[in-house]
Amino acid sequence: MKYPLGLIDHGFVPRKLTVNYVAICAGAVDIAGLQTAFGLLCDKYPMLRGTIETTGEQCWLHIDDDGAGNAATEVVHGTVSDWLGRGLTVLDPARGLARLTIVTGGERTAVALQVSHAINDATLGSVLLEYFWHTAAALAQGATLPDPVPVHPRSLEQAHHTRAMALPGLTAAAAGPVHSLPVADTGGGAGFAPDPAQRITLSQRETAALLAHARAAGTTLHALLAGAIIRAERATLTEAAGAGPELPMIMFHLVDLRPHLRPVARPDEVTNALGFAPTVTACGPTSDLGVLAKETKKQLVAGIEDGRALAVMRAAASAAAQGRARTGVGNFITNWGPVPELAVPPGTEIVDFRGFATSEAVSWVGYFISTFTGRCSIELACSPRYHPPAQMAHLHERIVAGLAELTDPPPHPPTTARATSGMALSGKAGPSA
């Protein structure tokens, strides 16, 4: 069978963009059981066994009628850190759209569900992830699972048409002169992937403090993180080009448009319900993060409500599908939100989660945000071909410094009571109870 892909889905095909959901496990891991669970997941979502056919400007999802397909499983022997550090491979949509990779051999085991972005985004991916682990846990306990009813998510464009909702035009107003991280093409072949050394993971206390800060300021966790990232990019740009006046910084934010359809779309109804909301913010190296966050939230809300987020995404997808060079400047932030609570087989524990995308080499930087068991993480992803490790390390340090402003409790002024209690005053409060 063939299913037409929408323009947004098609836009993810040329660069072989792959979404990775990596559960880091401790304890006993039944490889055979996980492989069986992956097969049942593919029965539930037949698109995972498909391939993509491209004819001119049209893209089609092809699924064999006999249920066979190219979804693969792979067992990699080695440590998780080595596997992450080597740079993850990407899926070629012409050959396969999903793969289960199990990395075993060290103290931890990585179980990576990898799905082509052409048929999946983070919201749909959470549904796939939940079903996969629920199935694995049920099998391990001897449950007999009924044959699943297949689900065939369709494109965002189709969702609009079935609801008689108009799609915005492909054109988007230019943002004017803006700045972003400097890019230098070294000609190397390194793809787009996260650098494990640059990952930022907050503690549960720091994450709670960040959420409390957002609520108190009338903004959101995403907007606060975005403010810290935007300011860090501005500071990194200053280091590269020298001090200058306040510059307008551009950032794109991947937003889920399912809640904004009428009626609201189910998570597994649409393949890529993504908008590309741009924010352009005047920013200096010492700009107030609270002010940046409020401005970011304001522009995000406006971009969704007036259709600009969808228009920008469709315009970017059209350029990618037609092979046109990217002319815009700016990096992107995608916040996957809380990772759903995952059922696990007895004897297995998921101790960490890493979510990100990989692709062929591209010139922008991506920030993948997710929250697992109350701890917020940011995966910084880029192509070393365009962004040298030293630049990314500086960027990492700047983001960490900004987050410290938002998560560290304010110092308590010394008092007589404190001075006579024998407490050492460091200017930094300890973890709250």
Coordinates of C-alpha atoms in Angstrom, one line a residue:
M1 CA 0.0 0.0 0.0
K2 CA 1.0 3.6 -0.6
Y3 CA 0.2 6.6 1.5
P4 CA 1.0 10.2 0.4
L5 CA 3.3 12.1 2.8
G6 CA 2.6 15.7 3.6
L7 CA 4.9 18.5 2.8
I8 CA 6.2 18.6 6.4
D9 CA 6.9 14.9 6.4
H10 CA 8.6 15.1 3.0
G11 CA 10.8 17.9 4.4
F12 CA 12.5 15.5 6.8
V13 CA 13.4 13.0 4.1
P14 CA 16.4 14.6 2.2
R15 CA 18.7 14.8 5.3
K16 CA 17.7 11.4 6.6
L17 CA 16.7 12.9 9.9
T18 CA 16.3 10.2 12.6
V19 CA 14.7 10.6 16.0
N20 CA 16.4 8.6 18.8
Y21 CA 14.8 7.5 22.1
V22 CA 17.5 6.0 24.2
A23 CA 16.7 4.3 27.5
I24 CA 19.8 3.6 29.6
C25 CA 19.1 0.4 31.6
A26 CA 20.6 -1.3 34.6
G27 CA 20.0 -4.9 35.6
A28 CA 19.0 -7.9 33.4
V29 CA 18.0 -7.0 29.9
D30 CA 16.2 -9.7 27.8
I31 CA 17.4 -9.0 24.3
A32 CA 15.1 -11.6 22.7
G33 CA 12.1 -10.2 24.5
L34 CA 12.9 -6.7 23.4
Q35 CA 13.2 -7.8 19.8
T36 CA 9.8 -9.5 20.0
A37 CA 8.3 -6.4 21.6
F38 CA 9.7 -4.3 18.7
G39 CA 8.1 -6.7 16.2
L40 CA 4.7 -6.3 17.9
L41 CA 5.2 -2.5 17.9
C42 CA 5.7 -2.7 14.1
D43 CA 2.5 -4.8 13.9
K44 CA 0.6 -2.0 15.8
Y45 CA 2.2 0.8 13.6
P46 CA 2.9 -0.8 10.1
M47 CA 4.6 2.5 9.0
L48 CA 7.6 1.4 10.9
R49 CA 8.1 -1.4 8.4
G50 CA 7.8 0.9 5.4
T51 CA 10.1 2.8 3.1
I52 CA 9.8 6.2 1.4
E53 CA 9.5 6.6 -2.3
T54 CA 10.2 9.9 -3.9
T55 CA 8.8 10.8 -7.4
G56 CA 9.6 14.4 -8.4
E57 CA 8.2 16.6 -5.7
Q58 CA 5.9 13.8 -4.3
C59 CA 6.8 11.5 -1.4
W60 CA 5.1 8.3 -0.6
L61 CA 5.1 5.9 2.3
H62 CA 5.2 2.3 0.9
I63 CA 4.1 -0.6 3.2
D64 CA 4.2 -4.1 1.9
D65 CA 0.8 -5.8 1.9
D66 CA 2.2 -9.0 3.3
G67 CA 3.3 -7.3 6.5
A68 CA 7.0 -7.9 5.8
G69 CA 9.3 -4.9 5.8
N70 CA 12.7 -3.4 6.6
A71 CA 12.4 -2.5 10.3
A72 CA 15.6 -4.0 11.7
T73 CA 17.1 -4.9 15.1
E74 CA 20.8 -4.5 15.9
V75 CA 22.8 -5.6 18.9
V76 CA 26.0 -3.6 19.4
H77 CA 28.7 -4.9 21.8
G78 CA 30.5 -2.3 23.7
T79 CA 29.9 0.5 26.3
V80 CA 27.1 3.0 26.0
S81 CA 29.5 5.9 26.2
D82 CA 31.6 4.6 23.3
W83 CA 28.5 4.0 21.2
L84 CA 27.3 7.6 21.8
G85 CA 30.7 9.0 21.2
R86 CA 31.1 7.4 17.9
G87 CA 28.3 9.3 16.4
L88 CA 25.0 7.5 15.8
T89 CA 24.1 6.3 12.3
V90 CA 21.0 7.7 10.6
L91 CA 18.2 5.8 8.8
D92 CA 17.9 6.1 5.1
P93 CA 14.2 6.4 4.4
A94 CA 14.6 4.6 1.1
R95 CA 15.8 1.5 3.0
G96 CA 14.0 1.5 6.3
L97 CA 12.2 3.8 8.7
A98 CA 12.7 2.2 12.1
R99 CA 15.4 0.2 14.0
L100 CA 15.8 -1.1 17.5
T101 CA 19.4 -0.9 18.6
I102 CA 20.6 -2.6 21.8
V103 CA 24.0 -1.7 23.1
T104 CA 25.3 -4.2 25.6
G105 CA 28.6 -5.1 27.1
G106 CA 29.2 -2.5 29.8
E107 CA 27.7 -1.8 33.2
R108 CA 24.7 -0.2 31.5
T109 CA 22.6 -1.3 28.5
A110 CA 21.2 1.2 26.0
V111 CA 17.9 0.3 24.3
A112 CA 17.4 2.8 21.5
L113 CA 14.2 3.1 19.5
Q114 CA 15.2 4.9 16.3
V115 CA 12.5 6.2 13.9
S116 CA 12.8 8.3 10.8
H117 CA 11.5 11.8 11.3
A118 CA 9.6 11.4 8.0
I119 CA 7.0 9.4 9.9
N120 CA 7.4 10.5 13.5
D121 CA 7.9 13.4 15.9
A122 CA 8.6 13.5 19.6
T123 CA 4.9 13.5 20.6
L124 CA 4.1 10.4 18.5
G125 CA 7.4 8.9 19.6
S126 CA 6.3 9.0 23.2
V127 CA 3.3 6.8 22.2
L128 CA 5.6 4.4 20.4
L129 CA 8.0 4.3 23.3
E130 CA 5.2 3.6 25.9
Y131 CA 3.7 0.8 23.7
F132 CA 7.1 -0.8 23.2
W133 CA 8.1 -0.9 26.8
H134 CA 4.6 -1.9 28.0
T135 CA 4.7 -4.8 25.5
A136 CA 8.2 -5.9 26.7
A137 CA 7.1 -5.8 30.3
A138 CA 3.9 -7.8 29.6
L139 CA 5.8 -10.5 27.6
A140 CA 8.3 -10.8 30.4
Q141 CA 5.5 -11.6 32.8
G142 CA 4.0 -14.3 30.5
A143 CA 1.1 -12.3 29.2
T144 CA -0.6 -13.3 26.0
L145 CA -1.1 -10.1 23.9
P146 CA -4.0 -9.9 21.4
D147 CA -3.3 -9.0 17.9
P148 CA -3.1 -5.2 17.8
V149 CA -5.4 -3.1 15.6
P150 CA -3.0 -1.4 13.2
V151 CA -2.8 2.4 13.4
H152 CA -1.9 4.5 10.3
P153 CA -1.1 8.1 11.3
R154 CA -1.6 10.6 8.5
S155 CA 0.0 14.0 7.7
L156 CA -0.7 17.3 9.4
E157 CA -2.0 18.7 6.1
Q158 CA -4.5 15.8 5.9
A159 CA -5.6 16.6 9.4
H160 CA -6.3 20.2 8.5
H161 CA -8.3 19.1 5.4
T162 CA -10.4 16.6 7.3
R163 CA -11.3 19.3 9.8
A164 CA -11.9 21.9 7.0
M165 CA -9.2 24.1 8.5
A166 CA -7.2 26.3 6.2
L167 CA -3.5 26.0 5.9
P168 CA -1.4 29.2 6.1
G169 CA 0.6 30.2 3.0
L170 CA 4.2 29.1 2.4
T171 CA 5.6 32.6 2.6
A172 CA 6.8 34.1 5.8
A173 CA 8.0 37.6 6.5
A174 CA 11.7 38.1 6.7
A175 CA 13.0 38.8 10.2
G176 CA 15.5 41.4 9.1
P177 CA 19.2 41.4 10.0
V178 CA 19.8 38.8 12.7
H179 CA 22.8 37.0 14.1
S180 CA 23.6 33.5 15.3
L181 CA 26.6 31.3 16.1
P182 CA 29.4 31.7 13.6
V183 CA 29.6 28.8 11.1
A184 CA 32.8 27.7 9.3
D185 CA 32.6 24.7 6.8
T186 CA 35.7 22.6 7.3
G187 CA 34.6 20.2 4.6
G188 CA 34.6 17.2 6.9
G189 CA 31.9 14.6 6.7
A190 CA 30.8 14.4 10.3
G191 CA 27.0 14.2 10.7
F192 CA 24.6 16.0 13.0
A193 CA 24.5 14.3 16.5
P194 CA 24.8 15.3 20.1
D195 CA 28.2 15.5 21.8
P196 CA 27.9 13.4 25.0
A197 CA 30.4 15.6 26.8
Q198 CA 28.2 18.7 26.3
R199 CA 25.0 17.3 27.7
I200 CA 23.5 19.4 30.5
T201 CA 21.5 17.5 33.2
L202 CA 19.9 19.3 36.1
S203 CA 19.3 17.7 39.4
Q204 CA 15.7 17.2 40.7
R205 CA 16.2 20.1 43.0
E206 CA 17.5 22.3 40.2
T207 CA 14.7 21.3 37.9
A208 CA 12.1 22.0 40.6
A209 CA 13.7 25.4 41.3
L210 CA 13.6 26.2 37.5
L211 CA 9.9 25.3 37.4
A212 CA 9.2 27.4 40.5
H213 CA 11.1 30.3 39.0
A214 CA 9.0 30.0 35.8
R215 CA 5.7 29.9 37.7
A216 CA 6.7 32.9 39.9
A217 CA 7.7 34.9 36.8
G218 CA 4.6 34.0 34.8
T219 CA 6.5 32.2 32.1
T220 CA 7.4 28.6 31.2
L221 CA 10.2 26.2 31.7
H222 CA 10.9 26.2 27.9
A223 CA 11.0 30.0 27.8
L224 CA 13.5 30.2 30.7
L225 CA 15.7 27.6 29.1
A226 CA 15.4 29.4 25.7
G227 CA 16.5 32.7 27.4
A228 CA 19.6 31.0 28.8
I229 CA 20.4 29.5 25.4
I230 CA 19.8 32.7 23.4
R231 CA 22.0 34.7 25.8
A232 CA 24.7 32.0 25.7
E233 CA 24.8 32.1 21.9
R234 CA 25.1 35.9 22.0
A235 CA 28.0 35.6 24.4
T236 CA 29.7 33.0 22.2
L237 CA 29.2 35.2 19.2
T238 CA 30.8 38.1 21.1
E239 CA 33.8 35.9 21.9
A240 CA 34.2 35.1 18.2
A241 CA 33.6 38.5 16.7
G242 CA 34.5 40.9 19.5
A243 CA 32.3 43.1 21.7
G244 CA 29.5 45.0 20.0
P245 CA 26.1 46.5 20.6
E246 CA 23.0 44.5 21.5
L247 CA 22.2 42.2 18.6
P248 CA 18.9 40.7 17.6
M249 CA 19.2 36.9 18.0
I250 CA 17.0 34.5 16.2
M251 CA 15.9 31.1 17.5
F252 CA 13.4 28.6 16.1
H253 CA 11.2 26.5 18.4
L254 CA 9.6 23.3 17.4
V255 CA 6.0 23.3 18.7
D256 CA 3.4 20.6 18.6
L257 CA 0.3 21.8 16.8
R258 CA -2.0 18.8 17.7
P259 CA -3.6 20.7 20.6
H260 CA -4.4 23.6 18.3
L261 CA -6.4 21.6 15.7
R262 CA -10.2 21.6 16.1
P263 CA -11.0 19.0 17.3
V264 CA -7.7 18.3 19.0
A265 CA -5.7 15.5 17.3
R266 CA -4.7 12.4 19.2
P267 CA -0.9 11.9 19.6
D268 CA -0.9 9.0 17.1
E269 CA -3.3 10.5 14.6
V270 CA -0.6 12.8 13.0
T271 CA 2.9 11.9 11.9
N272 CA 4.6 15.3 12.3
A273 CA 2.3 18.0 13.8
L274 CA 5.2 20.4 14.1
G275 CA 5.4 24.2 13.7
F276 CA 8.6 26.2 13.5
A277 CA 7.9 29.2 15.7
P278 CA 10.6 31.9 15.3
T279 CA 11.6 34.3 18.0
V280 CA 13.8 37.3 17.4
T281 CA 15.1 38.9 20.5
A282 CA 17.4 41.8 21.2
C283 CA 20.0 40.4 23.4
G284 CA 23.4 41.3 25.0
P285 CA 25.8 39.0 26.8
T286 CA 24.4 40.2 30.2
S287 CA 20.7 40.5 29.3
D288 CA 18.2 39.7 32.0
L289 CA 17.1 36.1 31.6
G290 CA 13.6 36.8 33.0
V291 CA 13.1 39.5 30.4
L292 CA 14.3 37.2 27.6
A293 CA 12.0 34.5 28.8
K294 CA 8.9 36.7 28.9
E295 CA 9.7 38.0 25.4
T296 CA 10.3 34.5 24.1
K297 CA 7.0 33.2 25.5
K298 CA 5.1 36.2 24.0
Q299 CA 6.5 35.6 20.6
L300 CA 5.9 31.8 20.8
V301 CA 2.3 32.2 21.7
A302 CA 1.8 34.8 18.9
G303 CA 3.5 32.6 16.3
I304 CA 1.2 29.7 17.1
E305 CA -2.0 31.8 17.2
D306 CA -1.4 33.7 14.0
G307 CA -0.3 30.7 12.0
R308 CA 3.3 31.9 11.5
A309 CA 4.8 28.8 13.2
L310 CA 3.1 26.5 10.6
A311 CA 3.8 28.8 7.7
V312 CA 7.5 28.9 8.6
M313 CA 7.7 25.1 9.0
R314 CA 6.0 24.5 5.6
A315 CA 8.3 27.0 3.9
A316 CA 11.3 25.3 5.4
A317 CA 10.0 21.9 4.4
S318 CA 9.3 23.0 0.8
A319 CA 12.9 24.3 0.5
A320 CA 14.3 21.0 1.8
A321 CA 12.0 18.9 -0.4
Q322 CA 13.1 20.8 -3.5
G323 CA 16.8 20.7 -2.5
R324 CA 17.2 24.4 -2.2
A325 CA 20.0 25.7 0.0
R326 CA 18.9 27.0 3.4
T327 CA 19.3 30.8 3.5
G328 CA 17.9 31.6 6.9
V329 CA 20.0 31.9 10.0
G330 CA 19.2 30.5 13.4
N331 CA 19.3 27.4 15.5
F332 CA 16.4 25.4 17.0
I333 CA 15.1 24.3 20.4
T334 CA 12.7 21.4 20.8
N335 CA 11.2 20.6 24.2
W336 CA 9.9 17.0 24.3
G337 CA 8.6 17.6 27.8
P338 CA 8.3 14.9 30.5
V339 CA 9.3 11.4 29.3
P340 CA 6.3 9.1 30.0
E341 CA 6.6 6.6 32.9
L342 CA 7.7 3.5 31.1
A343 CA 6.8 -0.1 32.2
V344 CA 9.8 -2.3 32.4
P345 CA 10.4 -6.1 32.7
P346 CA 11.1 -7.4 36.2
G347 CA 14.8 -7.1 37.0
T348 CA 15.3 -4.2 34.6
E349 CA 15.5 -0.5 35.6
I350 CA 15.6 2.5 33.3
V351 CA 18.1 4.8 35.0
D352 CA 18.4 7.5 32.4
F353 CA 16.9 8.7 29.1
R354 CA 18.4 10.5 26.2
G355 CA 16.3 11.9 23.4
F356 CA 17.7 13.6 20.3
A357 CA 17.8 13.6 16.5
T358 CA 20.7 12.7 14.2
S359 CA 21.1 13.4 10.5
E360 CA 23.6 14.1 7.8
A361 CA 25.8 17.2 8.3
V362 CA 23.9 20.4 8.7
S363 CA 25.0 23.9 9.8
W364 CA 22.7 24.6 12.6
V365 CA 22.8 23.7 16.3
G366 CA 19.9 21.9 18.0
Y367 CA 18.9 21.8 21.6
F368 CA 16.8 18.8 22.6
I369 CA 15.1 19.2 26.0
S370 CA 13.4 16.4 28.0
T371 CA 12.6 15.7 31.6
F372 CA 13.1 12.2 33.0
T373 CA 12.1 11.3 36.6
G374 CA 12.0 15.0 37.5
R375 CA 15.4 15.9 36.0
C376 CA 15.6 18.2 33.0
S377 CA 18.3 17.5 30.4
I378 CA 19.5 19.5 27.4
E379 CA 21.3 17.6 24.6
L380 CA 23.4 20.0 22.5
A381 CA 23.7 18.6 18.9
C382 CA 25.7 19.9 15.9
S383 CA 27.9 18.9 13.1
P384 CA 31.6 19.2 14.0
R385 CA 32.1 20.0 10.3
Y386 CA 30.5 23.4 11.0
H387 CA 31.0 23.9 14.8
P388 CA 34.3 23.0 16.3
P389 CA 34.4 21.3 19.7
A390 CA 35.9 24.3 21.4
Q391 CA 33.1 26.5 20.3
M392 CA 30.5 24.0 21.6
A393 CA 32.4 23.8 24.9
H394 CA 32.2 27.6 25.4
L395 CA 28.5 27.5 24.5
H396 CA 28.0 24.7 27.1
E397 CA 29.7 26.7 29.8
R398 CA 27.7 29.8 29.1
I399 CA 24.4 27.9 29.2
V400 CA 25.3 26.3 32.5
A401 CA 26.2 29.7 34.0
G402 CA 22.8 31.1 32.9
L403 CA 21.0 28.1 34.4
A404 CA 22.8 28.6 37.7
E405 CA 21.3 32.1 37.9
L406 CA 17.8 30.5 37.6
T407 CA 18.3 27.5 39.8
D408 CA 20.6 28.5 42.6
P409 CA 18.8 29.8 45.7
P410 CA 19.7 33.4 46.6
P411 CA 22.4 33.7 49.3
H412 CA 21.2 34.4 52.8
P413 CA 22.7 37.6 54.4
P414 CA 24.6 36.7 57.5
T415 CA 22.8 37.3 60.8
T416 CA 23.8 37.1 64.5
A417 CA 21.9 33.9 64.9
R418 CA 23.8 32.3 61.9
A419 CA 27.1 33.7 63.1
T420 CA 26.8 32.1 66.6
S421 CA 25.5 28.8 65.3
G422 CA 28.8 27.7 63.9
M423 CA 27.3 27.5 60.3
A424 CA 29.8 28.2 57.5
L425 CA 28.3 30.9 55.3
S426 CA 29.3 30.2 51.7
G427 CA 26.9 32.4 50.0
K428 CA 25.1 29.4 48.5
A429 CA 22.3 27.5 50.2
G430 CA 22.3 23.8 50.3
P431 CA 19.6 21.5 48.7
S432 CA 16.2 22.2 50.0
A433 CA 14.3 19.4 51.9

